[in-house]
Short mmCIF file of C-alpha atoms and ligand atoms in Angstrom, two decimals:
data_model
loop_
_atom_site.label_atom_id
_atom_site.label_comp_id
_atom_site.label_asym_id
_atom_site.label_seq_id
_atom_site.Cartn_x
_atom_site.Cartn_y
_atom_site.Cartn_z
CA UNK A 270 -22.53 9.87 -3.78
CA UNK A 271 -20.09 10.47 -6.02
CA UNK A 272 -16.46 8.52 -5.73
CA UNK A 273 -13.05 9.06 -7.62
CA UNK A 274 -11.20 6.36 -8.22
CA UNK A 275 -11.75 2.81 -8.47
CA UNK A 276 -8.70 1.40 -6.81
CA UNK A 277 -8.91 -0.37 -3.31
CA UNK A 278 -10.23 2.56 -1.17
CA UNK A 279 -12.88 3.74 -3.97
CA UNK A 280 -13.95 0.14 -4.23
CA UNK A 281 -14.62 -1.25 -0.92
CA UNK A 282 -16.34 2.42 -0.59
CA UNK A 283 -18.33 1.76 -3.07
CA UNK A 284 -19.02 -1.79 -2.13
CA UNK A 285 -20.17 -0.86 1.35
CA UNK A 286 -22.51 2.08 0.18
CA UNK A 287 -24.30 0.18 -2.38
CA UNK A 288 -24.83 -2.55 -0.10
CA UNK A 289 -26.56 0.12 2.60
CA UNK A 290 -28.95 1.13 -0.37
CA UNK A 291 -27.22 4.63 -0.80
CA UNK A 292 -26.56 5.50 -4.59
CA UNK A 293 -23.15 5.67 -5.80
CA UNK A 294 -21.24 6.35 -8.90
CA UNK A 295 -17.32 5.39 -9.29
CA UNK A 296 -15.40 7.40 -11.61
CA UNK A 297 -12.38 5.94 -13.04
CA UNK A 298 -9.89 7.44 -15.31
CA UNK A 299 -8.36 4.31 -16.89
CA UNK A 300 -9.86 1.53 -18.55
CA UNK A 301 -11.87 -1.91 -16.67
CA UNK A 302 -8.15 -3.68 -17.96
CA UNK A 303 -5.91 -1.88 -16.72
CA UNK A 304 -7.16 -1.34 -13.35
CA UNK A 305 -7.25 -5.12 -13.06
CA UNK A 306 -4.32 -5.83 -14.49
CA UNK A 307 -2.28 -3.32 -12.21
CA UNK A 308 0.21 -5.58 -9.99
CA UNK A 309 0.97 -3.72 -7.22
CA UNK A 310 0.42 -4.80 -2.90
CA UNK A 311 -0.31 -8.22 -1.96
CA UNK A 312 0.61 -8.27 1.45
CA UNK A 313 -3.10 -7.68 3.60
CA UNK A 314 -3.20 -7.57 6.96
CA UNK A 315 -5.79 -9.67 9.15
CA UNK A 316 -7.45 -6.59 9.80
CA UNK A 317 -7.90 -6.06 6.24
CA UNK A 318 -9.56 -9.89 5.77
CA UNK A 319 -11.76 -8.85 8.71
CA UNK A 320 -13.51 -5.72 6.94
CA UNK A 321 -13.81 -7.49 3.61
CA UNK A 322 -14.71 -10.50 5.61
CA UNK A 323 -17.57 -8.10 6.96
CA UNK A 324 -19.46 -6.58 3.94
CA UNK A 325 -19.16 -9.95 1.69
CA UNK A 326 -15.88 -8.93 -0.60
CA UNK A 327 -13.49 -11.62 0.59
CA UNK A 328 -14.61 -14.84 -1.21
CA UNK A 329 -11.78 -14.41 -3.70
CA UNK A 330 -9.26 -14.20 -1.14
CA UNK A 331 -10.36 -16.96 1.12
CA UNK A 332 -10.34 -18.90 -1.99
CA UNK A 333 -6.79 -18.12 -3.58
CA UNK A 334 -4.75 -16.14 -0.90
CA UNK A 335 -1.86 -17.48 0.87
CA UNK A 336 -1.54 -17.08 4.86
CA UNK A 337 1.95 -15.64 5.32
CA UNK A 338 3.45 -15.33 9.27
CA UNK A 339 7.48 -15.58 8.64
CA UNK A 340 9.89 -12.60 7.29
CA UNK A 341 14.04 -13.23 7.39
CA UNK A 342 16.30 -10.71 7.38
CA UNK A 343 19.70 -11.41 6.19
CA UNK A 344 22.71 -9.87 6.79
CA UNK A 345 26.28 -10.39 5.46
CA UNK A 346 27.13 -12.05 8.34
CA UNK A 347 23.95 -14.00 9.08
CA UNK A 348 20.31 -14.61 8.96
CA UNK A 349 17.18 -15.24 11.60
CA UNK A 350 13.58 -15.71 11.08
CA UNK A 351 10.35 -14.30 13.00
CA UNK A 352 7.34 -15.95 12.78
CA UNK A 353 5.35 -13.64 13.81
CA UNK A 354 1.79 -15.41 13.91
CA UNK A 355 3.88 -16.86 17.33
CA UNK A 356 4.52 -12.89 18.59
CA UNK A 357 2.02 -10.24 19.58
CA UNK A 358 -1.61 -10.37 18.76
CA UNK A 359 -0.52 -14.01 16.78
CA UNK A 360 -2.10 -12.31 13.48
CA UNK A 361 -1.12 -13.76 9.95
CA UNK A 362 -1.09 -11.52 6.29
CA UNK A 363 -2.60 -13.15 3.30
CA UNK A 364 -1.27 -12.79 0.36
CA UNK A 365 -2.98 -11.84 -2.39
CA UNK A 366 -2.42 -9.88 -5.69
CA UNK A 367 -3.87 -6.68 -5.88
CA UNK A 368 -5.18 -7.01 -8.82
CA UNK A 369 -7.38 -9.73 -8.08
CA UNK A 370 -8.79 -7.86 -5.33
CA UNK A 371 -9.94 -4.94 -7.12
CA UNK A 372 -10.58 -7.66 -10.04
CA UNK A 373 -12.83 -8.88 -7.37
CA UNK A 374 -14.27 -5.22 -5.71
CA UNK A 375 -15.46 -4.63 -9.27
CA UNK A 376 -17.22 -7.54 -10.17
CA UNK A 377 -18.90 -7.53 -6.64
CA UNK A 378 -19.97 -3.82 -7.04
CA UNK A 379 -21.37 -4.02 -10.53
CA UNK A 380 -23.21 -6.99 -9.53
CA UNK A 381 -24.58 -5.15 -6.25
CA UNK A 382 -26.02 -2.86 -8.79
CA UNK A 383 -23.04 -0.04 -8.34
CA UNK A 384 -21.92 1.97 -11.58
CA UNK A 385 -18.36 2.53 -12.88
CA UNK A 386 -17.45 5.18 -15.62
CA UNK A 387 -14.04 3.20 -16.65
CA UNK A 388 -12.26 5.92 -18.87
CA UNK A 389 -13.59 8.72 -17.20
CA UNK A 390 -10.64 11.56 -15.79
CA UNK A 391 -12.06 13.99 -12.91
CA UNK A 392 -10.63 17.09 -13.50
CA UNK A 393 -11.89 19.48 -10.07
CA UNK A 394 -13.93 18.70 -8.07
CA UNK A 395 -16.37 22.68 -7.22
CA UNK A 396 -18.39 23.78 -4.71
CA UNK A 397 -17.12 21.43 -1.88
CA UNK A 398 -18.36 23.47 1.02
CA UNK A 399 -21.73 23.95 -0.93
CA UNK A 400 -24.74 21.36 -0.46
CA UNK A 401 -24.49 19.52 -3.80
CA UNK A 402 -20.50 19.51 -4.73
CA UNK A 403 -19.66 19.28 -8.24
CA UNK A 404 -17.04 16.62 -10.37
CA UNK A 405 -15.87 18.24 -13.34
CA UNK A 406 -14.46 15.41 -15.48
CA UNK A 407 -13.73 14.72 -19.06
CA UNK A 408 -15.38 11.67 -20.49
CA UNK A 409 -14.10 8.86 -22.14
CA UNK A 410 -15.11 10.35 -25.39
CA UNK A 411 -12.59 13.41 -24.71
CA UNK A 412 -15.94 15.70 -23.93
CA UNK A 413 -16.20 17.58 -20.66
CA UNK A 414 -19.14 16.58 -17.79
CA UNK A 415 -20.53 17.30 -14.88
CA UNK A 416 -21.47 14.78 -11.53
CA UNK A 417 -23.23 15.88 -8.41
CA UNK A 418 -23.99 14.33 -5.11
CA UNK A 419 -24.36 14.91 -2.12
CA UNK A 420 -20.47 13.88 -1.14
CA UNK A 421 -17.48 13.45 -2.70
CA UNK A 422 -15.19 10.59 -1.95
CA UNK A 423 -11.61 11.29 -3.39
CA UNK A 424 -10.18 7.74 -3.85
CA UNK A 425 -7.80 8.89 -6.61
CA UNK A 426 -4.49 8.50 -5.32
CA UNK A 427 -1.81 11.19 -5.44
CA UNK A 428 -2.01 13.05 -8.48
CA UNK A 429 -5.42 12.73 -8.60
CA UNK A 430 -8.62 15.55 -9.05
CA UNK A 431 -9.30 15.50 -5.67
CA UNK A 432 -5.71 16.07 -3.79
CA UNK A 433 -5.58 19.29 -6.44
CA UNK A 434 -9.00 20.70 -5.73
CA UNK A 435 -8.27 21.07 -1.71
CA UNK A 436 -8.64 24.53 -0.68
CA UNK A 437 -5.41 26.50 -0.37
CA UNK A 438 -4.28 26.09 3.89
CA UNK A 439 -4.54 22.25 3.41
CA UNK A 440 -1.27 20.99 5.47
CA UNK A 441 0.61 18.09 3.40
CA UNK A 442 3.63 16.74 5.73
CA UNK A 443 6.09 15.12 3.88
CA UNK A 444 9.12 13.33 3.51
CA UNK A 445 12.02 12.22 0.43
CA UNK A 446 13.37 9.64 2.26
CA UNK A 447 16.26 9.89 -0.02
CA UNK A 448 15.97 6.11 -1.09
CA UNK A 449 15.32 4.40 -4.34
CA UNK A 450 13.91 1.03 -5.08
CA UNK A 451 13.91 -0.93 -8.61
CA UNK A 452 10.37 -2.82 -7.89
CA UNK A 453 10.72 -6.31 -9.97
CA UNK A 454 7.93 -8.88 -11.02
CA UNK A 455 9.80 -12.14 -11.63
CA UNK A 456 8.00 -14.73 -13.68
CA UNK A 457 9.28 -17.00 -10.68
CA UNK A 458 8.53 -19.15 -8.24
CA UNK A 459 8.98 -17.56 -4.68
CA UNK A 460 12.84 -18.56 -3.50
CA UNK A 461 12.04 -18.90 0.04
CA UNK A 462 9.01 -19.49 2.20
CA UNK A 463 9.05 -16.20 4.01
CA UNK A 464 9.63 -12.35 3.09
CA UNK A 465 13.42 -11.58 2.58
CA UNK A 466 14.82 -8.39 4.31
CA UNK A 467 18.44 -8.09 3.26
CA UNK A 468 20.03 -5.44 4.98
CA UNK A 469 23.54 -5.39 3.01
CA UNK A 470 26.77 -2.78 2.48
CA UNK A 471 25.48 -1.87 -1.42
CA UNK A 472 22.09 -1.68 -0.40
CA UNK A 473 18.76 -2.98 0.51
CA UNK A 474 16.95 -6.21 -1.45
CA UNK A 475 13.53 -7.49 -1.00
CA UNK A 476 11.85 -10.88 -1.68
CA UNK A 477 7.95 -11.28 -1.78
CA UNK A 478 5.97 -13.80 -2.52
CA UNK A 479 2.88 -13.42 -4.51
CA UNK A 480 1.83 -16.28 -6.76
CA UNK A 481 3.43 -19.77 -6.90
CA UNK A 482 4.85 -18.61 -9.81
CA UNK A 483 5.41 -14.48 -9.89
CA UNK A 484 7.49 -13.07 -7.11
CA UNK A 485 8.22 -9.54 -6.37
CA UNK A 486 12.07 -8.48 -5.51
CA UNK A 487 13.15 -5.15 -4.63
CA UNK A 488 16.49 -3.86 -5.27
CA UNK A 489 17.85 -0.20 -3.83
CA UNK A 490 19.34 1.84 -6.29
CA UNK A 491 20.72 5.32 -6.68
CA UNK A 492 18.24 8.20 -6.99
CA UNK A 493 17.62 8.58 -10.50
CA UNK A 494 18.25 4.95 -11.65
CA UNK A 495 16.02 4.76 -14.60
CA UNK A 496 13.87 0.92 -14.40
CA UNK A 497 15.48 -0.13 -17.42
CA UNK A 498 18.98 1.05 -16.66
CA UNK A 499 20.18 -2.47 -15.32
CA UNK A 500 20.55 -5.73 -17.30
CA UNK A 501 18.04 -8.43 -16.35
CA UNK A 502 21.44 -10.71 -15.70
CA UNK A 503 23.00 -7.47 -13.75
CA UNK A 504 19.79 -7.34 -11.49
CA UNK A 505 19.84 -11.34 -10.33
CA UNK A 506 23.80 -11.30 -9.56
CA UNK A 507 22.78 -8.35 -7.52
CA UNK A 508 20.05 -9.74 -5.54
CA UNK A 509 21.87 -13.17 -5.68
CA UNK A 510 24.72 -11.13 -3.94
CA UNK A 511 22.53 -9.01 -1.52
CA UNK A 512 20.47 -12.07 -0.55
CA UNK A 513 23.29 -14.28 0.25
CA UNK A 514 22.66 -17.02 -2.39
CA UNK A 515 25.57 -18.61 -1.73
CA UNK A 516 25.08 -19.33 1.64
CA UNK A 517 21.57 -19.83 1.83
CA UNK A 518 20.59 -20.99 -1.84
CA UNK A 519 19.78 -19.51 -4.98
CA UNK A 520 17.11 -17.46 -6.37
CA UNK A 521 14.25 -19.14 -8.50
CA UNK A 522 15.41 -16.76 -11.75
CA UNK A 523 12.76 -16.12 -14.56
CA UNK A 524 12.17 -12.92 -16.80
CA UNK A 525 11.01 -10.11 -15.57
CA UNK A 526 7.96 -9.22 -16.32
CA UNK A 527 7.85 -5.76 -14.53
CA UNK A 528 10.18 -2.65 -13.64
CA UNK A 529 9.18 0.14 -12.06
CA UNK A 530 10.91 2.88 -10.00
CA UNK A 531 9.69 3.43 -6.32
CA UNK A 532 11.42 6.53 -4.46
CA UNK A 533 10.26 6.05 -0.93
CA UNK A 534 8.43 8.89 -0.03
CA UNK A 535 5.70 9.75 2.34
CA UNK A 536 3.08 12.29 2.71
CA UNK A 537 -0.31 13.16 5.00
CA UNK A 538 -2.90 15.33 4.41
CA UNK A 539 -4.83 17.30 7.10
CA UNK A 540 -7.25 17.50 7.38
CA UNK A 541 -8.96 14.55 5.54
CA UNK A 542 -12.55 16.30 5.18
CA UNK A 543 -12.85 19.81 3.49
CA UNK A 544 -16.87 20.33 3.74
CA UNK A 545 -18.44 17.41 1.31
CA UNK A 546 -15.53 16.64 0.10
CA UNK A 547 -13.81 13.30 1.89
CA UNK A 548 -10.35 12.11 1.15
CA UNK A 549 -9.57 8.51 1.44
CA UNK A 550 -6.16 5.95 0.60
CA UNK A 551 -2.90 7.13 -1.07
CA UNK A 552 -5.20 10.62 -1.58
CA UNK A 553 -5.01 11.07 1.60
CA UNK A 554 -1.83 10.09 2.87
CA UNK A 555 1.16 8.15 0.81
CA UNK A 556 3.00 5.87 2.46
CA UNK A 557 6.56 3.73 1.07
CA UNK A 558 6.33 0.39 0.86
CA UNK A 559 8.63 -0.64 3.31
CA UNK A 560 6.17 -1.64 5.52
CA UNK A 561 3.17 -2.41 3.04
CA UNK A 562 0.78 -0.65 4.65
CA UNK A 563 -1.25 1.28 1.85
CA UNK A 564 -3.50 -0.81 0.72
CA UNK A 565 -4.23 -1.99 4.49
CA UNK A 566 -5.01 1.71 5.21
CA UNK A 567 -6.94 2.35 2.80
CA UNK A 568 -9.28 -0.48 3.08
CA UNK A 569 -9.22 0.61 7.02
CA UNK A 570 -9.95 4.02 5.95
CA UNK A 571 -13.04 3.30 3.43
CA UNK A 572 -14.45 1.51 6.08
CA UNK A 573 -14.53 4.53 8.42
CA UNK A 574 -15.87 6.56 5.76
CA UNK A 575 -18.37 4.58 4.71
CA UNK A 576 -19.66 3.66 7.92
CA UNK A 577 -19.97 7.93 8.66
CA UNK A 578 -21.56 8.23 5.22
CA UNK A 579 -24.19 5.85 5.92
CA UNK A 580 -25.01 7.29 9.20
CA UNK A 581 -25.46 10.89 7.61
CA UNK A 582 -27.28 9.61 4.90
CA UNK A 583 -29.72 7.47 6.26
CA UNK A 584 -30.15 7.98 10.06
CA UNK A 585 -29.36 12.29 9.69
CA UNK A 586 -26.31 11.65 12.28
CA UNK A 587 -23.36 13.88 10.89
CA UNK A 588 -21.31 12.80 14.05
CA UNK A 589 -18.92 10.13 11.79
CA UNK A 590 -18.36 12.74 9.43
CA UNK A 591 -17.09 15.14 11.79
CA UNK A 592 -14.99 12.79 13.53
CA UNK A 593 -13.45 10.86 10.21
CA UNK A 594 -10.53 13.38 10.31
CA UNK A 595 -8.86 12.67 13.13
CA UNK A 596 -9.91 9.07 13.59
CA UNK A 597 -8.09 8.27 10.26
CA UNK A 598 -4.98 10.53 11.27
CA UNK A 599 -4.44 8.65 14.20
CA UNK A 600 -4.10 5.04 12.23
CA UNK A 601 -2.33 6.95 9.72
CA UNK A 602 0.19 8.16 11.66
CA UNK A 603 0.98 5.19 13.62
CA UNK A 604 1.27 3.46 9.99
CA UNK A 605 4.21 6.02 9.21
CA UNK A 606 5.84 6.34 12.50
CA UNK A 607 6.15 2.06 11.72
CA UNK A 608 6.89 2.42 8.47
CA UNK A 609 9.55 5.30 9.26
CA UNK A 610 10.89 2.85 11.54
CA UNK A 611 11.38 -0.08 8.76
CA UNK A 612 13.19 2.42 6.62
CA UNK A 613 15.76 3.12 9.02
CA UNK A 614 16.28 -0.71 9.74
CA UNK A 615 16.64 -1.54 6.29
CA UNK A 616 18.72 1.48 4.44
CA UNK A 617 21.77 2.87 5.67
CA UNK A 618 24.32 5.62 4.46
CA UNK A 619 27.06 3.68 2.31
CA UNK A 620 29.94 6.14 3.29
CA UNK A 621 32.82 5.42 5.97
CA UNK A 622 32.65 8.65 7.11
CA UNK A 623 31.76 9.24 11.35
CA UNK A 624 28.41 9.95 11.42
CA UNK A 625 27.72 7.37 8.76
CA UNK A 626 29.59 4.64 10.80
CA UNK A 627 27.28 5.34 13.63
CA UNK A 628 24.26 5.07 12.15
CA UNK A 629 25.08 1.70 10.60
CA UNK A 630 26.16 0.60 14.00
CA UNK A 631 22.78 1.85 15.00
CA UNK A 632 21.45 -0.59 12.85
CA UNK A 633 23.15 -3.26 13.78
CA UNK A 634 21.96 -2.88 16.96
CA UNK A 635 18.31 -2.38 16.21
CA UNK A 636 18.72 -5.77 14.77
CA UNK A 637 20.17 -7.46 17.04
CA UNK A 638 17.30 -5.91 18.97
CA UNK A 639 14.81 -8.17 17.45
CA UNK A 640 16.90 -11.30 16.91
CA UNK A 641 17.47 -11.40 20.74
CA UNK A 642 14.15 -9.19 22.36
CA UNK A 643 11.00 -10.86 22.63
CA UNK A 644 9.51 -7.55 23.91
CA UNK A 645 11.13 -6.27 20.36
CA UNK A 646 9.48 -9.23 18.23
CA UNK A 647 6.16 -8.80 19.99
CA UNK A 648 6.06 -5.06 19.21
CA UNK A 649 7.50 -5.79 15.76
CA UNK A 650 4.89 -8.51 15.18
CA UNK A 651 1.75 -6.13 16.31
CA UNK A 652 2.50 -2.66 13.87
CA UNK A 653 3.98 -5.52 11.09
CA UNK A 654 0.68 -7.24 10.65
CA UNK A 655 -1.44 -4.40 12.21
CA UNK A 656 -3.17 -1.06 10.61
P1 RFL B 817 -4.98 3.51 -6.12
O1 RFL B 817 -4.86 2.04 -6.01
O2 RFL B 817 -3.82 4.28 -6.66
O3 RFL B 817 -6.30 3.84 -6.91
C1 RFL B 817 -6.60 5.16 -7.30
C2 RFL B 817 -7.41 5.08 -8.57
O4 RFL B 817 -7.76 6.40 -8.96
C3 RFL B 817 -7.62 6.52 -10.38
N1 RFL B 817 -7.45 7.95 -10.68
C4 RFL B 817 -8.43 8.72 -11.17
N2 RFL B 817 -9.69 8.43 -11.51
C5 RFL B 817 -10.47 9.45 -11.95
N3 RFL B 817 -10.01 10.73 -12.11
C6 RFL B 817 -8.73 11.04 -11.79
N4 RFL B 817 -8.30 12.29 -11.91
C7 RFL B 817 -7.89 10.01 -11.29
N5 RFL B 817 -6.60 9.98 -10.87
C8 RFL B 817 -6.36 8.72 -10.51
C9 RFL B 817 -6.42 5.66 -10.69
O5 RFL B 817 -6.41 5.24 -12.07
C10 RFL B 817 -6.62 4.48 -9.74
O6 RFL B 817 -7.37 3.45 -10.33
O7 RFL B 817 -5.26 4.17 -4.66
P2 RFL B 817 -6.02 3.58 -3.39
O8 RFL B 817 -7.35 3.02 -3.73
O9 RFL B 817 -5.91 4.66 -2.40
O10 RFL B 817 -5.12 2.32 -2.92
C11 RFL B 817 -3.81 2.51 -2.45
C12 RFL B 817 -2.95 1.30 -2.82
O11 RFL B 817 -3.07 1.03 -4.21
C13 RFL B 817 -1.48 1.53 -2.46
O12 RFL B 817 -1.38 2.17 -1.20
C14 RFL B 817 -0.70 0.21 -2.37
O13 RFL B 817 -0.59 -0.37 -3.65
C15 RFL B 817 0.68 0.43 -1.76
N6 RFL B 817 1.51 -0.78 -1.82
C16 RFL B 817 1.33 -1.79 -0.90
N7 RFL B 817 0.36 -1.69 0.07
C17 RFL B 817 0.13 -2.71 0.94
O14 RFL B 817 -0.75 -2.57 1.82
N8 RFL B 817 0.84 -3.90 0.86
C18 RFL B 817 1.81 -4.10 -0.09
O15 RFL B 817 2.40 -5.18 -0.14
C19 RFL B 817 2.10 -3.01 -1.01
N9 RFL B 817 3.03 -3.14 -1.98
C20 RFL B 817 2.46 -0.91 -2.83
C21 RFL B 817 3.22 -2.12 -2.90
C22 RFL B 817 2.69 0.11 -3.77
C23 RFL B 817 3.66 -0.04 -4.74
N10 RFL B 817 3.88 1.01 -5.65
C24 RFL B 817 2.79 1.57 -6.39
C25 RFL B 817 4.96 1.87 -5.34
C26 RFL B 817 4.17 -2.27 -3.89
C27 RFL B 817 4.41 -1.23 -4.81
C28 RFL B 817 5.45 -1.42 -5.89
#
């Protein structure tokens, strides 16, 4: 089995197969460092805990992650909390870094006897309807190579080998949702003891908790911002301003430690199998942060995959493989529709013409929705923490 990519989908993959006995190779184009250093989601859903729980790759977590159950969403006229482990299913995230967790996915799959070409680039990936499929890659020493297997995982994100080698006919939905984040690691302590939603006239700001000591913020900006266009000072009056520090305290400051630029954007693939051939993760379907779903999903879908793989390859039972598709699409798409939904709470059109007027007042009222509703906060609560 041959998988590309050794982020969160290609790891717990990886994990799962080894531990059923099937052999495995994970093909990585960057180094061991930087895939371990790369600070990125840290919000997982319970879900999420429950499948690492399951195949052994959650001691790290249980150790060192944070449960989480309250966001607050500020306006500029007022605040309210949810806490949602109170609301729907009463589920809870944990937070914890991203980088520990595949910090922690590695060191459990090498030691379960899994391999790991760090610094190795798939190029194609050949002969995917075919019985043994082909991964064309250059090598860490710059010279080109060959893997086979019997299947081919793509766990290599968006621009990666496999999303270029799908035959031509592949459907990729998609949406520019038009919106711009600055994404911002503060060498801070969080400033409050929930996530921040600020839903304000110059724009959208975030607050995230991930360490005691590191906090991400998110700041909208216009499209094209470049990450180092703003002032580290210019960027804390802002979210000090969007956040409402005056009325509800100030933000821990610190430096920042990272910038980079996230245009929210979506995308889904279909359909997720093309012969041997499997796509899995942001390869198969990208999905803005708003909702911080992709790491959840792609834990949820490595799972499915794996489970399919092992019944094909040791009990002869294709049925999982055939069915991976549209069993994926259906989480997927649920993800997006919530995640859709989040984006339209939290961004609005800054002009004061008609039809932007309405839309805020739309808004408004979706928020108002879920300060008053408790049918609102239970739904809220159940696609927030769900996959
Ligand atoms: P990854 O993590 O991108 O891993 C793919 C791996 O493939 C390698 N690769 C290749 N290897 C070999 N050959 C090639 N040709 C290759 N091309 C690429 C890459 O080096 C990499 O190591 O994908 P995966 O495993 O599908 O995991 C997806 C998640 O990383 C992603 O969805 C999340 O980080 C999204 N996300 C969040 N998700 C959450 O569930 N909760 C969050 O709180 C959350 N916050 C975030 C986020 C994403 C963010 N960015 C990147 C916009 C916050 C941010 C700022």
């Amino acid at each position: 089995m041959v998988v590309l990519g050794a982020g969160p989908a290609g790891l717990v993959l990886g994990n799962i197969l080894v531990d059923q006995g099937i052999d495995c190779v994970v093909l990585e184009r960057s180094t061991r460092t930087h895939v371990q250093t790369r600070a990125r989601a840290g919000f997982l859903a319970a879900h999420t805990v429950r499948i690492l729980e399951r195949h052994g790759l959650a001691e790290g977590l249980r150790r060192r992650g944070q449960p989480h159950s309250t966001c607050e969403f500020r306006t500029e006229d007022d605040r309210f909390r949810l806490d949602y482990s109170g609301l729907g299913r009463g589920e809870r995230h944990t937070v914890y870094p991203q980088q520990d967790l595949v910090t922690d996915l590695v060191t459990r799959f090498l030691a379960r006897g899994g391999q790991i070409r760090f610094g190795t680039e798939a190029v194609a990936v050949c002969d995917a309807d075919g019985e043994r499929p082909t991964v064309a890659v250059r090598e860490a020493d710059g010279r080109p190579g060959r893997w086979r297997g019997r299947y081919v995982a793509g766990c290599d994100g968006q621009h990666g080998a496999a999303r270029r080698s799908l035959p031509p006919g592949t459907v990729r939905h998609h949406r520019d949702h038009g919106v711009t984040w600055l994404g911002l690691l503060a060498e801070a302590p969080p400033s409050l003891d929930a996530v921040g939603y600020a839903v304000h006239g110059r724009g959208f700001a975030g607050h995230m908790a991930r360490t005691s000591d590191v906090t991400r913020y998110y700041l909208q900006c216009e499209p094209g911002t470049p990450a180092d266009a703003w002032s580290e000072e210019r960027i804390w009056d802002e979210l000090d301003l969007r956040m409402g520090a005056d009325k509800y305290g100030p933000l821990h400051r610190g430096p920042l430690i990272q910038r980079s630029v996230v245009d929210l954007r979506s995308d889904v693939l279909e359909p997720l199998r093309h012969g041997a051939l499997f796509l899995a993760g942001d390869a198969a379907g990208l999905i803005s942060p708003s909702a911080a779903k992709g790491a959840n999903l792609a834990v949820l879908e490595a799972e499915l995959l794996a489970d399919a793989l092992t019944d094909a390859l040791r009990a002869g039972d294709p049925a999982g493989l055939d069915a991976y598709s549209a069993r994926c699409l259906t989480h997927i798409w649920r993800a997006q529709e919530f995640s859709h939904w989040m984006i339209g709470l939290l961004h609005g059109p800054s002009g004061a013409d008609g039809e932007s007027l309405f839309h805020n007042s739309l808004r408004r009222s979706r928020l108002a929705s879920l300060r008053t509703s408790r049918a609102q906060q239970d739904w809220f609560a159940d696609h927030y923490v769900g996959v």
